[in-house]
Amino acid sequence: MSSPAIERILRGPSGLGTSGLQFRPQAPADEISAPESPTPEVPVEAALEPEATETVTETAAATPGFPVPSAHVLPVPPAATAGPAAAGPAAAGPAAEAPSGGKPRSGDPIPGLYHHPIAEPDPVRVEALSAKLKVWAMEEVELYPPEWEKDFDGFSTGRYMVACHPDAPSVDHLMLAARLMVAENAVDDCYCEDLGGSPIGLGSRLLLAHTALDPLHTTTEYHPAWEASLSSDPPRRAYHSAMEYFTRAATPSQSDRFRHDMARLHLGYLAEASWDQADHVPEVWEYLAMRQFNNFRPCPTITDTVGGYELPAELHALPAMQRVIALAGNATTIVNDLYSYTKELSSPGLHLNLPVVISEREGVSRKEGYLKAVEVHNELMLAFEAEAAALAVSCPVPTLVRFLRGVSAWLDGNHYWHQTNTYRYTLPDFW
């Protein structure tokens, strides 16, 4: 006998865009076209009310030209039927080829990397989101000093988030993800890496910053000191503000899910910092274990909040869903390792990334380590697609299928941003 919760899930509302779900290979890049009309802007407060969510969904689905992007489907890759041997670069198909036919040019994808090209993000939406985000970062939370403005602009967070969340009903919804992305990067830069970060004392800094996401419940005497600490440095101000906006729009379950994912992220930061302090190069499997925690997982797992709906906690907790999410986070994070490889080579010391760890631990050249890391990414990406497609077939609940499409879209948008962000990234000369 099923529980009321499961019955509620199974009769849940049709998710925006799920009626168009198809299981087929991705369309070639030249078949992808931009949406015919911009996404209707729906205020975040209205869209997240239960009654209003139904209205938004029904209206959007019936609106001619509403962008339910056909490019963001759950394809059935060769690996789904051909077994693990098909997961290497040779199985990746046309999507993995370099457009320049050999040595990549600036802005080309990594040759041999399995990916799906996407349409250019809506420039009007990108501009609106970027302007609103900059006001929040520079004025509302005073996150960066003026001299860091060029790098803030070069990160192109607005273009990143529009590419990753094609079903967001409004710029306000996109701001939920954009604030959190900027805050997470500030913690990474200022606590861990580029902008004064250090592995020494990182645990204490991360713990206190985490209380900006997961509030301290303490006595009346000690509460004011903790509350004052939330504004004591820019990363904590950003975490606290971004989380306040998020919890006002999200359900309690979605907020708790995000806090859990951020705890995973911070655990990964600490593992990497411990290796840095000890000058330790981990085994490849150990590095991949660290990357399952220190990865992009918090970003795609909020795709339902940004989309204005909820994947119920019972479905999010399914072992099959947890595997799909883990594979997605792992694959998309290796994309970062590969595109940021050249940038990281210029940093002091030995910067750990998957190509470097493979090279060091398996005794191969830097080029061979890099190309093997591409193969690792491809196998993870194909596994993600096969498992996501199987889950959508075995549990065809509209919100679950829409969530899987959202995660898939996030992976495509993340690759697009890395590929095209030539301000930050250049590829090594390995082809």
Coordinates of C-alpha atoms in Angstrom, one line a residue:
M1 CA 0.0 0.0 0.0
S2 CA 1.5 3.3 -1.1
S3 CA 1.9 6.2 1.3
P4 CA 0.0 9.5 0.8
A5 CA 3.3 11.2 0.0
I6 CA 4.1 8.7 -2.8
E7 CA 0.5 9.0 -4.2
R8 CA 0.9 12.8 -4.1
I9 CA 4.1 12.6 -6.1
L10 CA 2.7 10.2 -8.7
R11 CA -0.3 12.5 -9.4
G12 CA 1.9 15.6 -9.3
P13 CA 1.4 18.5 -11.8
S14 CA 2.9 18.3 -15.3
G15 CA 6.3 19.9 -15.3
L16 CA 7.0 22.7 -17.7
G17 CA 8.5 21.2 -20.8
T18 CA 8.2 17.5 -19.8
S19 CA 5.6 16.8 -22.4
G20 CA 8.2 17.4 -25.1
L21 CA 10.8 15.0 -23.6
Q22 CA 12.3 12.8 -26.2
F23 CA 14.9 10.0 -26.0
R24 CA 17.1 10.4 -29.0
P25 CA 20.6 11.5 -30.0
Q26 CA 21.3 15.2 -29.7
A27 CA 20.8 17.4 -32.7
P28 CA 23.9 18.6 -34.5
A29 CA 25.0 22.1 -33.6
D30 CA 23.7 23.5 -36.9
E31 CA 20.2 22.3 -36.2
I32 CA 20.0 24.2 -32.9
S33 CA 18.1 27.4 -33.1
A34 CA 17.4 30.1 -30.6
P35 CA 13.9 30.4 -29.1
E36 CA 11.6 32.4 -31.3
S37 CA 10.5 34.6 -28.5
P38 CA 11.9 35.5 -25.1
T39 CA 10.8 33.7 -22.0
P40 CA 7.9 35.4 -20.3
E41 CA 9.1 37.2 -17.1
V42 CA 7.1 36.0 -14.1
P43 CA 7.9 37.5 -10.7
V44 CA 9.6 34.9 -8.5
E45 CA 7.2 35.4 -5.6
A46 CA 4.1 34.7 -7.7
A47 CA 5.7 31.8 -9.6
L48 CA 6.6 30.0 -6.4
E49 CA 3.1 30.1 -4.8
P50 CA 1.4 26.6 -5.3
E51 CA -1.6 28.0 -7.2
A52 CA 0.5 30.4 -9.2
T53 CA 2.9 27.7 -10.1
E54 CA 0.2 25.8 -11.8
T55 CA -0.9 28.9 -13.7
V56 CA 2.7 29.7 -14.8
T57 CA 3.1 26.1 -16.0
E58 CA -0.1 25.9 -17.9
T59 CA 0.3 29.4 -19.5
A60 CA 3.9 28.7 -20.5
A61 CA 3.1 25.4 -22.0
A62 CA 0.3 26.9 -24.1
T63 CA 2.2 30.0 -25.2
P64 CA 3.4 29.8 -28.8
G65 CA 7.2 30.0 -28.9
F66 CA 7.7 29.4 -25.2
P67 CA 11.3 28.2 -25.0
V68 CA 11.1 24.5 -24.0
P69 CA 14.5 23.9 -25.7
S70 CA 14.6 20.8 -27.9
A71 CA 18.3 20.9 -27.5
H72 CA 18.0 19.9 -23.9
V73 CA 16.7 16.3 -24.1
L74 CA 17.9 13.2 -22.4
P75 CA 19.6 11.3 -25.2
V76 CA 20.2 7.6 -25.3
P77 CA 24.0 7.4 -25.8
P78 CA 25.8 4.5 -27.4
A79 CA 27.0 3.4 -24.0
A80 CA 23.4 2.7 -23.0
T81 CA 23.3 -0.4 -25.2
A82 CA 26.9 -1.0 -26.1
G83 CA 28.4 -1.4 -22.6
P84 CA 31.3 0.3 -20.9
A85 CA 33.7 -0.2 -23.8
A86 CA 31.7 2.3 -25.9
A87 CA 32.2 5.1 -23.4
G88 CA 35.6 6.3 -24.7
P89 CA 36.2 9.2 -27.1
A90 CA 35.5 7.1 -30.1
A91 CA 31.9 6.6 -29.0
A92 CA 31.3 10.3 -28.5
G93 CA 30.2 11.0 -32.0
P94 CA 30.1 14.2 -34.0
A95 CA 29.4 16.4 -30.9
A96 CA 32.9 15.7 -29.7
E97 CA 34.8 16.9 -32.8
A98 CA 36.6 20.2 -32.8
P99 CA 35.0 22.6 -35.3
S100 CA 38.3 23.7 -36.6
G101 CA 39.1 20.1 -37.5
G102 CA 42.3 19.6 -35.5
K103 CA 44.1 22.2 -33.4
P104 CA 41.4 24.1 -31.6
R105 CA 41.1 27.9 -32.0
S106 CA 40.2 30.3 -29.2
G107 CA 36.6 29.5 -28.2
D108 CA 36.6 26.0 -29.7
P109 CA 35.6 23.0 -27.6
I110 CA 38.3 20.6 -26.4
P111 CA 38.9 18.1 -29.3
G112 CA 37.4 14.7 -28.4
L113 CA 35.4 16.0 -25.5
Y114 CA 31.8 14.6 -25.5
H115 CA 29.4 17.5 -25.2
H116 CA 26.3 19.0 -26.7
P117 CA 26.4 22.4 -28.3
I118 CA 23.7 24.8 -27.3
A119 CA 22.1 28.0 -28.7
E120 CA 23.5 31.3 -27.7
P121 CA 21.8 32.5 -24.4
D122 CA 19.3 35.3 -24.9
P123 CA 21.4 38.5 -24.9
V124 CA 18.5 40.6 -23.5
R125 CA 18.1 38.3 -20.5
V126 CA 21.9 38.0 -20.0
E127 CA 22.2 41.8 -19.9
A128 CA 19.4 42.2 -17.4
L129 CA 20.7 39.5 -15.2
S130 CA 24.3 40.8 -15.3
A131 CA 23.2 44.3 -14.4
K132 CA 21.1 43.2 -11.5
L133 CA 23.7 40.8 -10.2
K134 CA 26.5 43.5 -10.3
V135 CA 24.4 45.8 -8.2
W136 CA 23.9 43.1 -5.6
A137 CA 27.6 42.1 -5.5
M138 CA 29.2 45.5 -5.6
E139 CA 26.7 47.6 -3.7
E140 CA 24.4 45.4 -1.6
V141 CA 27.0 43.1 -0.1
E142 CA 30.2 44.9 -1.1
L143 CA 31.7 41.6 -2.1
Y144 CA 34.6 42.9 -4.2
P145 CA 36.7 46.1 -4.2
P146 CA 36.6 48.2 -7.3
E147 CA 39.9 46.9 -8.6
W148 CA 38.4 43.4 -8.9
E149 CA 35.6 44.7 -11.1
K150 CA 37.3 43.6 -14.4
D151 CA 37.6 40.0 -13.2
F152 CA 34.0 40.1 -11.9
D153 CA 32.8 41.2 -15.4
G154 CA 35.1 38.7 -17.1
F155 CA 33.6 35.8 -15.2
S156 CA 30.3 36.4 -17.1
T157 CA 28.0 35.0 -14.5
G158 CA 24.9 36.3 -16.2
R159 CA 25.7 34.5 -19.5
Y160 CA 26.6 31.4 -17.4
M161 CA 23.3 31.2 -15.5
V162 CA 21.1 32.0 -18.6
A163 CA 22.9 29.2 -20.4
C164 CA 22.5 26.7 -17.5
H165 CA 18.8 27.4 -16.7
P166 CA 16.9 27.7 -19.9
D167 CA 13.5 27.1 -18.2
A168 CA 13.8 29.8 -15.5
P169 CA 10.6 31.8 -15.6
S170 CA 12.2 35.2 -14.9
V171 CA 15.4 37.0 -14.2
D172 CA 14.4 37.0 -10.5
H173 CA 14.6 33.2 -10.6
L174 CA 17.9 33.3 -12.3
M175 CA 19.2 35.6 -9.6
L176 CA 18.6 32.9 -7.0
A177 CA 21.3 30.8 -8.8
A178 CA 23.5 33.7 -9.7
R179 CA 23.9 35.1 -6.2
L180 CA 24.8 31.7 -4.9
M181 CA 27.3 31.1 -7.7
V182 CA 29.1 34.4 -7.0
A183 CA 29.1 33.8 -3.3
E184 CA 30.5 30.3 -3.7
N185 CA 33.3 31.6 -6.0
A186 CA 34.1 34.4 -3.4
V187 CA 34.5 31.7 -0.7
D188 CA 36.7 29.6 -3.0
D189 CA 38.9 32.6 -4.1
C190 CA 39.2 34.4 -0.8
Y191 CA 39.4 31.4 1.6
C192 CA 41.0 28.7 -0.6
E193 CA 42.9 30.0 -3.6
D194 CA 43.5 33.0 -5.9
L195 CA 42.6 36.1 -3.9
G196 CA 44.5 35.5 -0.6
G197 CA 43.2 32.0 0.2
S198 CA 45.3 29.4 2.1
P199 CA 44.9 25.9 3.3
I200 CA 46.1 27.0 6.7
G201 CA 43.1 27.6 9.0
L202 CA 40.6 26.8 6.2
G203 CA 38.5 24.5 8.3
S204 CA 37.7 27.3 10.8
R205 CA 36.9 29.8 8.1
L206 CA 34.6 27.4 6.2
L207 CA 32.8 26.3 9.4
L208 CA 31.9 29.9 10.3
A209 CA 31.0 30.7 6.7
H210 CA 28.7 27.6 6.6
T211 CA 26.7 29.1 9.5
A212 CA 25.6 31.8 7.1
L213 CA 23.9 29.0 5.1
D214 CA 22.9 26.8 8.0
P215 CA 22.1 29.1 10.9
L216 CA 23.5 28.7 14.4
H217 CA 20.9 27.9 17.1
T218 CA 22.4 28.9 20.3
T219 CA 21.6 30.8 23.6
T220 CA 20.3 34.3 23.9
E221 CA 23.7 35.4 25.3
Y222 CA 25.8 34.2 22.4
H223 CA 23.4 34.7 19.5
P224 CA 24.3 38.4 18.9
A225 CA 28.0 37.7 18.5
W226 CA 27.3 35.0 15.9
E227 CA 24.8 37.3 14.1
A228 CA 27.4 40.1 13.9
S229 CA 29.9 37.6 12.4
L230 CA 27.7 37.1 9.4
S231 CA 28.8 40.5 8.0
S232 CA 32.5 40.3 9.2
D233 CA 34.0 39.5 5.8
P234 CA 32.8 39.7 2.2
P235 CA 32.3 36.0 1.6
R236 CA 30.2 35.6 4.6
R237 CA 28.1 38.6 3.7
A238 CA 27.6 37.1 0.3
Y239 CA 26.7 33.6 1.6
H240 CA 24.2 35.1 4.1
S241 CA 22.5 37.4 1.6
A242 CA 22.3 34.9 -1.2
M243 CA 20.9 32.2 1.2
E244 CA 18.3 34.6 2.5
Y245 CA 17.0 35.3 -1.0
F246 CA 17.1 31.6 -1.8
T247 CA 15.2 30.4 1.3
R248 CA 12.4 33.0 0.7
A249 CA 11.8 31.5 -2.8
A250 CA 12.6 27.8 -2.0
T251 CA 10.6 25.2 0.0
P252 CA 12.1 24.1 3.3
S253 CA 13.1 20.8 1.6
Q254 CA 14.9 22.6 -1.2
S255 CA 16.8 24.8 1.2
D256 CA 17.9 21.8 3.3
R257 CA 19.0 20.0 0.1
F258 CA 21.2 22.9 -0.8
R259 CA 22.7 23.2 2.7
H260 CA 23.6 19.5 2.5
D261 CA 25.2 19.9 -0.9
M262 CA 27.2 22.9 0.4
A263 CA 28.5 20.8 3.3
R264 CA 29.7 18.3 0.7
L265 CA 31.4 21.0 -1.1
H266 CA 33.2 22.3 2.0
L267 CA 34.3 18.8 2.9
G268 CA 35.9 18.5 -0.5
Y269 CA 37.7 21.9 0.0
L270 CA 39.2 20.6 3.2
A271 CA 40.4 17.3 1.7
E272 CA 42.2 19.3 -1.1
A273 CA 43.6 21.7 1.4
S274 CA 45.0 18.9 3.5
W275 CA 46.8 17.5 0.5
D276 CA 48.2 20.9 -0.3
Q277 CA 49.6 21.3 3.2
A278 CA 51.2 17.9 3.1
D279 CA 52.5 18.2 -0.5
H280 CA 50.6 15.0 -1.2
V281 CA 49.6 13.9 -4.7
P282 CA 46.6 11.6 -4.3
E283 CA 46.0 8.4 -6.2
V284 CA 43.7 9.0 -9.2
W285 CA 40.8 7.3 -7.5
E286 CA 41.4 9.4 -4.4
Y287 CA 41.4 12.6 -6.4
L288 CA 38.1 11.6 -8.1
A289 CA 36.6 10.9 -4.7
M290 CA 37.6 14.4 -3.5
R291 CA 36.1 15.8 -6.7
Q292 CA 32.7 14.1 -6.0
F293 CA 32.5 16.5 -3.1
N294 CA 34.5 19.5 -4.3
N295 CA 32.4 19.9 -7.4
F296 CA 29.5 21.8 -9.0
R297 CA 26.8 19.6 -7.4
P298 CA 25.1 22.5 -5.5
C299 CA 24.4 24.3 -8.8
P300 CA 22.5 21.8 -10.9
T301 CA 20.6 20.4 -7.9
I302 CA 18.8 23.8 -7.4
T303 CA 17.5 23.6 -11.0
D304 CA 13.9 23.0 -9.7
T305 CA 14.0 26.1 -7.5
V306 CA 15.3 28.2 -10.3
G307 CA 12.6 26.7 -12.6
G308 CA 9.8 27.6 -10.1
Y309 CA 8.8 24.0 -9.2
E310 CA 9.9 21.3 -6.7
L311 CA 11.3 17.8 -7.1
P312 CA 9.8 16.2 -4.0
A313 CA 12.3 15.0 -1.4
E314 CA 11.2 11.4 -1.8
L315 CA 12.2 11.4 -5.4
H316 CA 15.4 13.4 -4.9
A317 CA 16.5 10.7 -2.3
L318 CA 16.0 7.8 -4.7
P319 CA 19.3 5.9 -5.0
A320 CA 19.0 6.1 -8.8
M321 CA 18.5 9.9 -8.6
Q322 CA 21.5 10.2 -6.3
R323 CA 23.7 8.3 -8.7
V324 CA 22.6 10.5 -11.6
I325 CA 23.3 13.7 -9.7
A326 CA 26.7 12.4 -8.6
L327 CA 27.6 11.4 -12.1
A328 CA 26.5 14.8 -13.4
G329 CA 28.5 16.7 -10.8
N330 CA 31.6 14.5 -11.4
A331 CA 31.5 14.9 -15.2
T332 CA 30.8 18.7 -15.2
T333 CA 33.6 19.3 -12.7
I334 CA 36.2 17.5 -14.9
V335 CA 35.1 19.9 -17.6
N336 CA 36.4 22.6 -15.3
D337 CA 39.7 20.7 -14.7
L338 CA 40.2 20.5 -18.5
Y339 CA 39.4 24.0 -19.5
S340 CA 41.2 25.6 -16.5
Y341 CA 44.3 23.4 -17.0
T342 CA 46.4 26.1 -18.7
K343 CA 45.3 28.8 -16.2
E344 CA 46.2 26.6 -13.3
L345 CA 49.7 25.8 -14.6
S346 CA 50.6 29.5 -14.1
S347 CA 49.8 29.3 -10.4
P348 CA 52.6 28.7 -7.9
G349 CA 53.5 25.1 -7.0
L350 CA 51.8 22.0 -8.2
H351 CA 48.1 22.7 -8.7
L352 CA 46.1 19.5 -8.5
N353 CA 43.7 18.7 -11.3
L354 CA 42.8 15.4 -13.0
P355 CA 45.3 15.6 -15.9
V356 CA 48.1 16.5 -13.5
V357 CA 47.2 13.7 -11.0
I358 CA 47.0 11.1 -13.9
S359 CA 50.4 12.3 -15.2
E360 CA 52.0 12.2 -11.7
R361 CA 50.5 8.9 -10.5
E362 CA 50.6 6.9 -13.7
G363 CA 53.9 8.1 -15.0
V364 CA 52.8 9.5 -18.3
S365 CA 53.4 12.8 -20.0
R366 CA 51.3 15.9 -19.3
K367 CA 49.7 15.5 -22.8
E368 CA 48.9 11.9 -22.1
G369 CA 47.5 12.7 -18.7
Y370 CA 45.3 15.4 -20.2
L371 CA 43.9 13.2 -23.0
K372 CA 43.2 10.4 -20.6
A373 CA 41.3 12.9 -18.4
V374 CA 39.2 13.7 -21.5
E375 CA 38.4 9.9 -21.7
V376 CA 37.4 9.9 -18.0
H377 CA 35.0 12.8 -18.6
N378 CA 33.5 11.1 -21.6
E379 CA 32.8 7.9 -19.7
L380 CA 31.2 9.7 -16.8
M381 CA 29.1 11.9 -19.1
L382 CA 27.8 8.9 -21.1
A383 CA 27.0 7.1 -17.9
F384 CA 25.1 10.1 -16.7
E385 CA 23.0 10.2 -19.8
A386 CA 22.3 6.5 -19.9
E387 CA 21.3 6.4 -16.2
A388 CA 19.2 9.6 -16.5
A389 CA 17.3 8.2 -19.5
A390 CA 16.7 4.9 -17.6
L391 CA 15.5 6.7 -14.6
A392 CA 13.1 8.8 -16.6
V393 CA 11.6 5.7 -18.2
S394 CA 11.4 3.7 -15.0
C395 CA 9.8 6.6 -13.0
P396 CA 8.1 8.9 -15.5
V397 CA 6.8 11.4 -12.9
P398 CA 6.6 14.8 -14.6
T399 CA 8.6 16.7 -12.0
L400 CA 11.3 14.0 -12.0
V401 CA 11.6 14.1 -15.7
R402 CA 11.7 17.8 -15.8
F403 CA 14.4 17.9 -13.1
L404 CA 16.5 15.4 -15.1
R405 CA 16.2 17.7 -18.2
G406 CA 17.2 20.6 -16.0
V407 CA 20.3 18.9 -14.8
S408 CA 21.2 17.9 -18.4
A409 CA 20.7 21.5 -19.5
W410 CA 22.9 22.7 -16.7
L411 CA 25.7 20.4 -17.9
D412 CA 25.4 21.7 -21.4
G413 CA 25.4 25.3 -20.3
N414 CA 28.3 24.7 -18.0
H415 CA 30.4 23.3 -20.9
Y416 CA 29.3 26.2 -23.1
W417 CA 30.4 28.8 -20.6
H418 CA 33.8 27.1 -20.1
Q419 CA 34.3 26.7 -23.8
T420 CA 33.4 30.3 -24.7
N421 CA 34.9 32.1 -21.7
T422 CA 38.2 33.1 -23.4
Y423 CA 38.8 35.8 -20.8
R424 CA 39.6 33.1 -18.3
Y425 CA 40.5 30.0 -20.3
T426 CA 42.8 28.9 -23.1
L427 CA 43.5 25.3 -24.1
P428 CA 46.9 23.7 -24.0
D429 CA 48.8 23.0 -27.2
F430 CA 48.2 19.2 -27.3
W431 CA 46.8 18.8 -30.8

